[in-house]
Amino acid sequence: EDKTESVSIIAAVTAAVGSDHKATDPWEKFRIPFVLALNAGSSIGIVTANKVVFEYCHFKYGTLLTFIHFVFTWVGLEIARRCGLFEYKAVDFKKMLPLCIAFCGFVVLTNLSLVYNTVGFYQVMKVLTTPLLVVIQTLFYGETFSTPIKLSLGLTCVGVLITTLTDSQANFFGTMIAASALLITCMYQIWVGTKQKELDCNGYQLLYWQAPISAVMLIPIIPVFDNVFEITEMPPPYTIFAIVFSSCLAFLVNLSIFLVIGKTSPVTYNVLGHFKLTVIMSLGFLFFGAPIELKNLSGIFVTLAGVFWYTHIKTSGGDKK
């Protein structure tokens, strides 16, 4: 059941993260802004960082970069475990396998989409995750969404499409990669929530096993997607720094996905993503000299309208039939 969230999209995310702690936790109010900054900063930064690695550092090996991301994610979690941030828990390997396969597909195809598409087209395809999630959860998982919920999500998608449309330059291969990434991303986000409940473990414990298993699964397919044999020498220091920085952000992004979706819903997670995209566009106008066009501004306002309409429906119980 798609549960009622807190008073805003932001509060919904923080409630999810704090759900592993007692409601009376005195540090709750201090943890909220930190987790928000972690989620927003890593999600926004990873797209830019990966594009820098691919375009400016000319490290066009999306699958290899994914493998490095998985290794960094496991190392980060191992450090967190040894620091006592979560307890070790054994899980059933067979039950983990579908999630690991989806995890590989999700990250590999997302990175390849950035290699073969512009950031604008990449974002346009990502926004289609929300309506597709609604369709999949309705048809295969028995979820029900009220008409106002569907309309608010539709309005949000229209707004983001308007905002990013001017930067879209599609090509056939890139479009196929992006469409494949869209489908596997939906399945992965749904399983992130269901597997935590099925295996009775939190996001840290699940990702602790998922990252190394997925890394091993990637090893034989790296040469299929990447011409790694042309790497004959160590990359320059600035490329290594960019890869390490991207990998650290990947660890934070992978972890935040579990923390957010585990106790809320994949749909809420994606609406938050649209809101963050709108913030990125707005900051571009205000601080980075991006050209201000009527279409961009209208897209921002339409997206905000959809996000806050969705939030109002969730908090008022309007999603109940």
Short mmCIF file of C-alpha atoms in Angstrom, two decimals, residues 72-225:
data_model
loop_
_atom_site.label_atom_id
_atom_site.label_comp_id
_atom_site.label_asym_id
_atom_site.label_seq_id
_atom_site.Cartn_x
_atom_site.Cartn_y
_atom_site.Cartn_z
CA PHE A 72 33.62 1.71 -3.64
CA THR A 73 30.07 1.14 -2.38
CA TRP A 74 31.04 -2.12 -0.66
CA VAL A 75 34.21 -0.60 0.83
CA GLY A 76 32.17 2.32 2.17
CA LEU A 77 29.64 -0.04 3.73
CA GLU A 78 32.39 -2.22 5.24
CA ILE A 79 33.85 0.87 6.89
CA ALA A 80 30.38 1.83 8.13
CA ARG A 81 29.83 -1.69 9.53
CA ARG A 82 33.15 -1.67 11.37
CA CYS A 83 32.22 1.72 12.83
CA GLY A 84 29.05 0.15 14.22
CA LEU A 85 26.55 1.96 11.96
CA PHE A 86 24.75 -1.30 11.18
CA GLU A 87 24.90 -4.97 12.12
CA TYR A 88 26.02 -7.79 9.85
CA LYS A 89 23.19 -10.05 8.69
CA ALA A 90 23.36 -13.12 6.45
CA VAL A 91 20.86 -13.23 3.58
CA ASP A 92 19.62 -15.88 1.16
CA PHE A 93 21.80 -15.66 -1.98
CA LYS A 94 19.06 -16.97 -4.28
CA LYS A 95 16.65 -14.30 -3.10
CA MET A 96 19.31 -11.63 -3.62
CA LEU A 97 20.09 -12.67 -7.19
CA PRO A 98 17.20 -10.90 -9.01
CA LEU A 99 17.94 -7.66 -7.17
CA CYS A 100 21.65 -7.89 -8.03
CA ILE A 101 20.89 -8.46 -11.71
CA ALA A 102 18.54 -5.50 -11.70
CA PHE A 103 21.13 -3.42 -9.85
CA CYS A 104 23.73 -4.18 -12.54
CA GLY A 105 21.31 -3.31 -15.32
CA PHE A 106 20.12 -0.17 -13.55
CA VAL A 107 23.57 1.36 -13.03
CA VAL A 108 25.22 0.09 -16.24
CA LEU A 109 22.43 1.28 -18.52
CA THR A 110 22.14 4.59 -16.67
CA ASN A 111 25.86 5.24 -17.17
CA LEU A 112 25.71 4.15 -20.81
CA SER A 113 22.74 6.47 -21.34
CA LEU A 114 24.95 9.33 -20.17
CA VAL A 115 27.69 8.22 -22.56
CA TYR A 116 25.46 8.17 -25.65
CA ASN A 117 22.94 10.92 -24.80
CA THR A 118 23.03 14.54 -23.73
CA VAL A 119 22.20 15.33 -20.11
CA GLY A 120 18.93 16.87 -21.31
CA PHE A 121 17.70 13.75 -23.13
CA TYR A 122 18.94 11.61 -20.25
CA GLN A 123 16.73 13.62 -17.89
CA VAL A 124 13.75 13.50 -20.26
CA MET A 125 13.88 9.71 -20.28
CA LYS A 126 14.34 9.52 -16.50
CA VAL A 127 11.15 11.48 -15.89
CA LEU A 128 9.18 8.75 -17.64
CA THR A 129 10.07 6.47 -14.71
CA THR A 130 7.19 7.81 -12.64
CA PRO A 131 4.25 7.00 -14.94
CA LEU A 132 5.82 3.66 -15.85
CA LEU A 133 6.12 2.82 -12.14
CA VAL A 134 2.43 3.55 -11.69
CA VAL A 135 1.59 1.26 -14.62
CA ILE A 136 3.82 -1.60 -13.38
CA GLN A 137 2.62 -1.38 -9.77
CA THR A 138 -0.99 -1.28 -10.93
CA LEU A 139 -0.77 -4.21 -13.37
CA PHE A 140 1.59 -6.56 -11.52
CA TYR A 141 1.60 -5.61 -7.82
CA GLY A 142 -2.05 -4.81 -7.21
CA GLU A 143 -1.37 -1.20 -6.21
CA THR A 144 -4.14 1.33 -6.75
CA PHE A 145 -3.71 5.02 -7.45
CA SER A 146 -6.54 7.52 -7.38
CA THR A 147 -7.32 9.75 -10.35
CA PRO A 148 -5.95 12.88 -8.60
CA ILE A 149 -2.64 11.06 -7.96
CA LYS A 150 -2.39 10.10 -11.63
CA LEU A 151 -3.22 13.63 -12.74
CA SER A 152 -0.65 15.20 -10.39
CA LEU A 153 2.06 12.83 -11.61
CA GLY A 154 1.10 13.54 -15.19
CA LEU A 155 1.37 17.27 -14.55
CA THR A 156 4.79 16.79 -12.95
CA CYS A 157 6.04 14.82 -15.95
CA VAL A 158 4.75 17.42 -18.38
CA GLY A 159 6.55 20.13 -16.44
CA VAL A 160 9.91 18.35 -16.49
CA LEU A 161 9.53 17.52 -20.16
CA ILE A 162 8.92 21.19 -20.95
CA THR A 163 11.89 22.22 -18.82
CA THR A 164 14.39 19.88 -20.45
CA LEU A 165 13.01 19.65 -23.99
CA THR A 166 15.25 22.39 -25.38
CA ASP A 167 18.35 20.30 -24.55
CA SER A 168 17.17 17.07 -26.17
CA GLN A 169 19.16 15.62 -29.07
CA ALA A 170 18.09 12.04 -29.57
CA ASN A 171 19.83 9.25 -31.51
CA PHE A 172 18.55 5.74 -32.13
CA PHE A 173 21.17 3.78 -30.17
CA GLY A 174 21.12 6.23 -27.29
CA THR A 175 17.32 6.10 -27.23
CA MET A 176 17.34 2.29 -27.04
CA ILE A 177 19.84 2.40 -24.17
CA ALA A 178 17.76 5.02 -22.35
CA ALA A 179 14.53 3.05 -22.85
CA SER A 180 16.15 -0.12 -21.51
CA ALA A 181 17.50 1.82 -18.53
CA LEU A 182 13.99 3.17 -17.90
CA LEU A 183 12.42 -0.29 -17.65
CA ILE A 184 15.13 -1.87 -15.48
CA THR A 185 15.20 1.21 -13.22
CA CYS A 186 11.50 0.80 -12.50
CA MET A 187 11.89 -2.86 -11.59
CA TYR A 188 14.93 -2.15 -9.43
CA GLN A 189 13.20 0.60 -7.46
CA ILE A 190 10.20 -1.63 -6.79
CA TRP A 191 12.39 -4.54 -5.65
CA VAL A 192 14.45 -2.30 -3.37
CA GLY A 193 11.33 -1.85 -1.25
CA THR A 194 9.96 -5.38 -1.48
CA LYS A 195 13.26 -7.16 -0.83
CA GLN A 196 13.91 -5.24 2.40
CA LYS A 197 10.58 -6.49 3.71
CA GLU A 198 11.01 -10.01 2.31
CA LEU A 199 14.50 -10.49 3.78
CA ASP A 200 13.74 -8.53 6.96
CA CYS A 201 16.83 -6.33 6.69
CA ASN A 202 17.52 -2.63 6.37
CA GLY A 203 19.08 -0.76 3.46
CA TYR A 204 22.63 -1.00 4.79
CA GLN A 205 22.42 -4.78 5.25
CA LEU A 206 20.88 -5.39 1.84
CA LEU A 207 23.30 -3.16 -0.07
CA TYR A 208 26.25 -4.70 1.84
CA TRP A 209 25.58 -7.98 0.03
CA GLN A 210 24.22 -6.56 -3.18
CA ALA A 211 27.24 -4.42 -4.12
CA PRO A 212 29.96 -7.15 -4.12
CA ILE A 213 27.72 -9.75 -5.78
CA SER A 214 26.83 -7.26 -8.51
CA ALA A 215 30.51 -6.32 -8.96
CA VAL A 216 31.48 -9.95 -9.54
CA MET A 217 28.59 -10.37 -12.00
CA LEU A 218 29.87 -7.41 -14.01
CA ILE A 219 33.43 -8.72 -14.53
CA PRO A 220 32.69 -11.01 -17.53
CA ILE A 221 30.52 -8.45 -19.33
CA ILE A 222 32.84 -5.43 -19.01
CA PRO A 223 34.70 -6.32 -22.25
CA VAL A 224 31.36 -6.71 -24.05
CA PHE A 225 30.36 -3.07 -23.54
#
